[in-house]
């Protein structure tokens, strides 16, 4: 469908300078506010001219045409606070010109010229006084504000031939103060420091048509000029057609042939040559892909994956596209949809307009190269990163407004964390709170979507202007919701550290053991008994998605030892399932299927595999359709709402009404229907589709395979990718548990990152918190060029390390090869380097190493405790020991973690080294916590802190705690319900004595 809204108008067209709140930190009106104001004010045409952007142009057109309004496109161009000119698109080509002009100057980082270019299909309106009427080109006009009409009266009448009405719209009448507050935030000034040129004039409100005509009734020529100008403009847009690149090879026929060829090649590898069921599935998929013209989307995604394989980049393909056997054959995903009974038709069928969603996960340090490849392969003006819009949120509103009104940080913190405090009752805070709700969810800054890339058939300036953030890649000025509404399907190129763990581990094993690891066929891992044992005991630290305390507990409770159960676990751990109470129900039914109670026969038909529990997005769709009588289109809206990709709450309310109406018509019990809807609703924003869960489970198995058979190398890879869920301390502990000898950094053995030689792991210089990165990289590079360091003087001479950096290295034990105690080395370092050269090279140029007479020092006492405190300061945790070695008391608790289960129901005491905590809000509005700890042996145990205990005995961050509580065991997973706890005293730091 194409919208044709261009009509000839006369006296009713006057809104040619409309700002929405996409004029960031300037306008206060949403697109919906503007539409409502136009309808109520009797206007039928407006030009959206947001400042230096077209973020809202297409959305404004989509919304406005639904009300029969004539929406036109434009842009207001500014350098700083001053308006240079306003561009108004005569047609779609003009819209592209305006966007292209803004994009070019964003790309080059140059200020805009004082004079607009000679657009072919766009008009330009200058502010009054910016240009002489005699200097105007054919497409240029001068805008006259109501406050400027008296000055116009004094001019020759022929000047008015090129004058038009300029009545800017920026805010609602009640919002002038809010506008000024936004301007103060933008300029990072106090409200009182704003200058007149920084803010809009107070009259920039949406006047009614009658009010506007009354202002200009003595100037009919301006009314006629405005009508003629805008009467030449039209803005059409086809919202239904796909805007993605239409072909990969150049023709649809060649795309079809190439996709068929690649699929056949992969089919033999994935299924063998004689799997008739798979052949029928793949053949059917290819027919639908061709019919819907999605071959290019599959081929472009496949090309990205082929490049990654050529570069030996490990990746994981997921998303709804993992329901496709064609994607599995191509190698886009490693999920076999036939084995998992994943229905292709639910995500790609003859009625679908957009292609399925592929998410490609790459290592965090390789994604940029993938971006480079994509942007070089496809024309630069057809390829861009997806934009996003950060908004003002609750705390950010209070903090920003607090700064505008000069509140001290302590007052702002109190307002944020204790809003009901009596000291918050004053005039300033009342002013802040008066606009709090009005600012909520206002756009604040344009930013970059986490992963999306658009590849377009037409130049992207047909749809919006582009920004050029610091990395220099073009970024659309609209977000994924607008992209979807106008017909784009983005390519998601994500990054995660779990991929880096897998890739680096394979390389480390190759270097350390000389073995080449193949993980491309993960099905063999699903039946490995060693991996199954690791899985069901929760020994999964470092493994993607299954290492968090909650997930490890869930694996133990389920006794998870197979792929299908892990797929389910990957979804039921999500907050949606947990908050509905169905995670606990799933665990119980998993252990005792006889307790399954289906609320309706439909649940047995649709959800027998998951014991009647809605686990995946598909399950909600099944129940919404089979029980609630919704058609699949409405069921799909529910699914999109759950994945956070749908923004119309009105539509949701409409679907809810249909659901309950259909249930009543079917004779369903009202209470049962309400409970079923509650369960479906609790999934909102959190649940996974089954293909997504299956993809995550594959990567989890790949990680767990490496951890099971190459535990030391795997932990080095985790350290070098800077961890996962936990901090570095946990992974060092895990390496020790695997039998590794863990060594502090050493200038003669360590690299920039952690390394392994046989059974020894040497931490890298990157773990030293206060060591300069340049020196951390230079030390191993210099050693590789010229051999090992032989003395302190030799080290300083070759690296140029300054005194402060040398002190860090000595105290961290990195120069222990010398065989001299740290205190003596510190004396020697101070004598070697002069006091006025603390950051540079030795004071006197040292061209050659020479023998020096070392000072005779008294015996300097040292202790392991001192070393541990040094390590805590310089690394963040002790490496050569544990925090237990610093405890004043030798008491280590009544039991250890491995003995907990045998003490179920008893009240005991344990000593724990704090690892992590999670805060959860209860139904009453209180807060409770879940704690994770190490015992003295380095084994995990978990604690539960109910609100009363948490308030009386709060956790206070890292340290050793004495914990008292009752042992509870839930499906084989023990925990301590805490009654009281507190930090244990540590030995005195000898360095302070």
Short mmCIF file of N, CA and C in Angstrom, two decimals, residues 128-201:
data_model
loop_
_atom_site.label_atom_id
_atom_site.label_comp_id
_atom_site.label_asym_id
_atom_site.label_seq_id
_atom_site.Cartn_x
_atom_site.Cartn_y
_atom_site.Cartn_z
N UNK A 128 14.03 35.10 9.60
CA UNK A 128 13.98 36.51 9.23
C UNK A 128 15.27 37.20 9.66
N UNK A 129 15.88 37.91 8.70
CA UNK A 129 17.11 38.62 8.99
C UNK A 129 18.37 37.86 8.63
N UNK A 130 18.25 36.56 8.31
CA UNK A 130 19.44 35.76 7.99
C UNK A 130 19.93 36.01 6.58
N UNK A 131 19.04 36.47 5.70
CA UNK A 131 19.38 36.66 4.31
C UNK A 131 18.48 37.74 3.73
N UNK A 132 18.98 38.49 2.76
CA UNK A 132 18.18 39.53 2.12
C UNK A 132 17.23 38.92 1.10
N UNK A 133 16.03 39.43 1.01
CA UNK A 133 15.07 38.87 0.05
C UNK A 133 15.61 38.84 -1.38
N UNK A 134 16.42 39.81 -1.73
CA UNK A 134 16.94 39.87 -3.10
C UNK A 134 17.98 38.80 -3.40
N UNK A 135 18.51 38.15 -2.36
CA UNK A 135 19.54 37.12 -2.55
C UNK A 135 18.98 35.71 -2.61
N UNK A 136 17.65 35.58 -2.50
CA UNK A 136 17.04 34.24 -2.46
C UNK A 136 17.06 33.57 -3.82
N UNK A 137 17.30 32.28 -3.83
CA UNK A 137 17.16 31.47 -5.04
C UNK A 137 15.71 31.03 -5.20
N UNK A 138 15.41 30.37 -6.32
CA UNK A 138 14.02 30.04 -6.62
C UNK A 138 13.37 29.15 -5.57
N UNK A 139 14.18 28.30 -4.93
CA UNK A 139 13.61 27.34 -3.97
C UNK A 139 13.67 27.84 -2.54
N UNK A 140 14.03 29.11 -2.33
CA UNK A 140 14.28 29.62 -1.00
C UNK A 140 13.24 30.67 -0.59
N UNK A 141 12.95 30.69 0.72
CA UNK A 141 11.96 31.60 1.29
C UNK A 141 12.50 32.13 2.61
N UNK A 142 11.80 33.10 3.16
CA UNK A 142 12.11 33.63 4.49
C UNK A 142 10.88 33.45 5.36
N UNK A 143 11.10 32.91 6.56
CA UNK A 143 9.99 32.67 7.48
C UNK A 143 9.78 33.85 8.41
N UNK A 144 8.53 34.22 8.61
CA UNK A 144 8.18 35.35 9.45
C UNK A 144 7.38 34.87 10.65
N UNK A 145 7.91 35.10 11.83
CA UNK A 145 7.22 34.74 13.06
C UNK A 145 6.15 35.80 13.37
N UNK A 146 5.15 35.45 14.17
CA UNK A 146 4.14 36.46 14.55
C UNK A 146 4.75 37.69 15.19
N UNK A 147 5.81 37.52 15.97
CA UNK A 147 6.43 38.66 16.66
C UNK A 147 7.22 39.56 15.72
N UNK A 148 7.42 39.11 14.48
CA UNK A 148 8.21 39.88 13.50
C UNK A 148 7.34 40.63 12.50
N UNK A 149 6.01 40.51 12.63
CA UNK A 149 5.10 41.10 11.63
C UNK A 149 5.17 42.62 11.62
N UNK A 150 5.35 43.26 12.77
CA UNK A 150 5.41 44.73 12.79
C UNK A 150 6.60 45.24 12.01
N UNK A 151 7.68 44.52 12.04
CA UNK A 151 8.86 44.92 11.26
C UNK A 151 8.59 44.74 9.78
N UNK A 152 7.85 43.71 9.42
CA UNK A 152 7.51 43.47 8.01
C UNK A 152 6.64 44.59 7.46
N UNK A 153 5.77 45.15 8.33
CA UNK A 153 4.89 46.26 7.88
C UNK A 153 5.70 47.43 7.34
N UNK A 154 6.89 47.60 7.88
CA UNK A 154 7.70 48.76 7.52
C UNK A 154 8.51 48.54 6.26
N UNK A 155 8.49 47.32 5.69
CA UNK A 155 9.30 47.00 4.53
C UNK A 155 8.51 47.23 3.24
N UNK A 156 9.23 47.33 2.12
CA UNK A 156 8.53 47.41 0.82
C UNK A 156 7.66 46.17 0.60
N UNK A 157 6.53 46.33 0.01
CA UNK A 157 5.58 45.22 -0.13
C UNK A 157 6.13 44.11 -1.03
N UNK A 158 7.03 44.44 -1.98
CA UNK A 158 7.53 43.39 -2.87
C UNK A 158 8.41 42.38 -2.12
N UNK A 159 8.93 42.76 -0.94
CA UNK A 159 9.70 41.78 -0.15
C UNK A 159 8.85 40.57 0.24
N UNK A 160 7.53 40.84 0.40
CA UNK A 160 6.66 39.79 0.93
C UNK A 160 6.42 38.67 -0.07
N UNK A 161 6.86 38.83 -1.30
CA UNK A 161 6.64 37.79 -2.30
C UNK A 161 7.29 36.47 -1.90
N UNK A 162 8.34 36.53 -1.09
CA UNK A 162 9.05 35.30 -0.70
C UNK A 162 8.99 35.06 0.81
N UNK A 163 8.03 35.69 1.46
CA UNK A 163 7.85 35.50 2.89
C UNK A 163 6.77 34.43 3.14
N UNK A 164 7.02 33.58 4.14
CA UNK A 164 6.03 32.57 4.51
C UNK A 164 5.84 32.59 6.02
N UNK A 165 4.78 31.96 6.46
CA UNK A 165 4.48 31.91 7.89
C UNK A 165 5.45 30.97 8.59
N UNK A 166 6.07 31.46 9.65
CA UNK A 166 6.95 30.63 10.47
C UNK A 166 6.46 30.70 11.91
N UNK A 167 5.72 29.66 12.30
CA UNK A 167 5.20 29.60 13.67
C UNK A 167 5.71 28.31 14.30
N UNK A 168 6.95 28.30 14.79
CA UNK A 168 7.55 27.06 15.29
C UNK A 168 6.72 26.45 16.42
N UNK A 169 6.70 25.12 16.42
CA UNK A 169 6.05 24.37 17.48
C UNK A 169 7.13 23.57 18.21
N UNK A 170 7.26 23.79 19.51
CA UNK A 170 8.33 23.14 20.28
C UNK A 170 7.82 22.47 21.54
N UNK A 171 6.83 23.07 22.21
CA UNK A 171 6.38 22.52 23.48
C UNK A 171 4.91 22.85 23.70
N UNK A 172 4.30 22.18 24.64
CA UNK A 172 2.96 22.49 25.07
C UNK A 172 3.00 23.73 25.95
N UNK A 173 1.89 24.47 26.04
CA UNK A 173 1.91 25.71 26.84
C UNK A 173 2.43 25.51 28.26
N UNK A 174 2.15 24.35 28.86
CA UNK A 174 2.56 24.13 30.26
C UNK A 174 4.03 23.70 30.37
N UNK A 175 4.70 23.50 29.22
CA UNK A 175 6.02 22.85 29.23
C UNK A 175 7.20 23.79 29.02
N UNK A 176 6.98 25.12 29.12
CA UNK A 176 8.12 26.00 28.85
C UNK A 176 9.23 25.80 29.87
N UNK A 177 8.85 25.61 31.13
CA UNK A 177 9.88 25.36 32.16
C UNK A 177 10.60 24.05 31.86
N UNK A 178 9.86 23.03 31.46
CA UNK A 178 10.48 21.74 31.11
C UNK A 178 11.46 21.92 29.95
N UNK A 179 11.06 22.71 28.95
CA UNK A 179 11.97 23.00 27.83
C UNK A 179 13.26 23.64 28.35
N UNK A 180 13.15 24.61 29.22
CA UNK A 180 14.34 25.27 29.75
C UNK A 180 15.19 24.31 30.57
N UNK A 181 14.54 23.43 31.30
CA UNK A 181 15.30 22.43 32.07
C UNK A 181 16.07 21.50 31.13
N UNK A 182 15.44 21.10 30.06
CA UNK A 182 16.12 20.25 29.07
C UNK A 182 17.30 20.98 28.44
N UNK A 183 17.14 22.27 28.18
CA UNK A 183 18.24 23.04 27.60
C UNK A 183 19.40 23.16 28.60
N UNK A 184 19.07 23.33 29.88
CA UNK A 184 20.13 23.39 30.89
C UNK A 184 20.87 22.06 30.98
N UNK A 185 20.13 20.94 30.91
CA UNK A 185 20.76 19.62 30.90
C UNK A 185 21.68 19.51 29.69
N UNK A 186 21.21 19.95 28.53
CA UNK A 186 22.00 19.83 27.31
C UNK A 186 23.28 20.64 27.38
N UNK A 187 23.21 21.81 27.98
CA UNK A 187 24.39 22.68 28.07
C UNK A 187 25.21 22.42 29.33
N UNK A 188 24.73 21.50 30.19
CA UNK A 188 25.42 21.20 31.44
C UNK A 188 25.62 22.47 32.27
N UNK A 189 24.52 23.24 32.37
CA UNK A 189 24.55 24.49 33.12
C UNK A 189 23.49 24.45 34.20
N UNK A 190 23.65 25.35 35.17
CA UNK A 190 22.57 25.57 36.12
C UNK A 190 21.41 26.23 35.40
N UNK A 191 20.21 25.98 35.90
CA UNK A 191 19.00 26.56 35.28
C UNK A 191 19.13 28.08 35.18
N UNK A 192 19.70 28.68 36.21
CA UNK A 192 19.81 30.14 36.26
C UNK A 192 20.86 30.69 35.30
N UNK A 193 21.72 29.82 34.77
CA UNK A 193 22.80 30.29 33.89
C UNK A 193 22.44 30.26 32.41
N UNK A 194 21.22 29.81 32.09
CA UNK A 194 20.81 29.76 30.69
C UNK A 194 20.78 31.18 30.10
N UNK A 195 21.24 31.29 28.86
CA UNK A 195 21.20 32.57 28.15
C UNK A 195 20.10 32.53 27.10
N UNK A 196 19.58 33.69 26.69
CA UNK A 196 18.40 33.73 25.80
C UNK A 196 18.57 32.93 24.52
N UNK A 197 19.75 32.94 23.91
CA UNK A 197 19.93 32.24 22.64
C UNK A 197 19.93 30.73 22.79
N UNK A 198 19.99 30.24 24.04
CA UNK A 198 20.03 28.80 24.27
C UNK A 198 18.64 28.17 24.30
N UNK A 199 17.61 28.98 24.42
CA UNK A 199 16.26 28.46 24.59
C UNK A 199 15.35 28.98 23.48
N UNK A 200 14.25 28.30 23.30
CA UNK A 200 13.24 28.74 22.34
C UNK A 200 12.45 29.91 22.92
N UNK A 201 11.77 30.60 22.03
CA UNK A 201 10.91 31.68 22.50
C UNK A 201 9.67 31.09 23.17
#
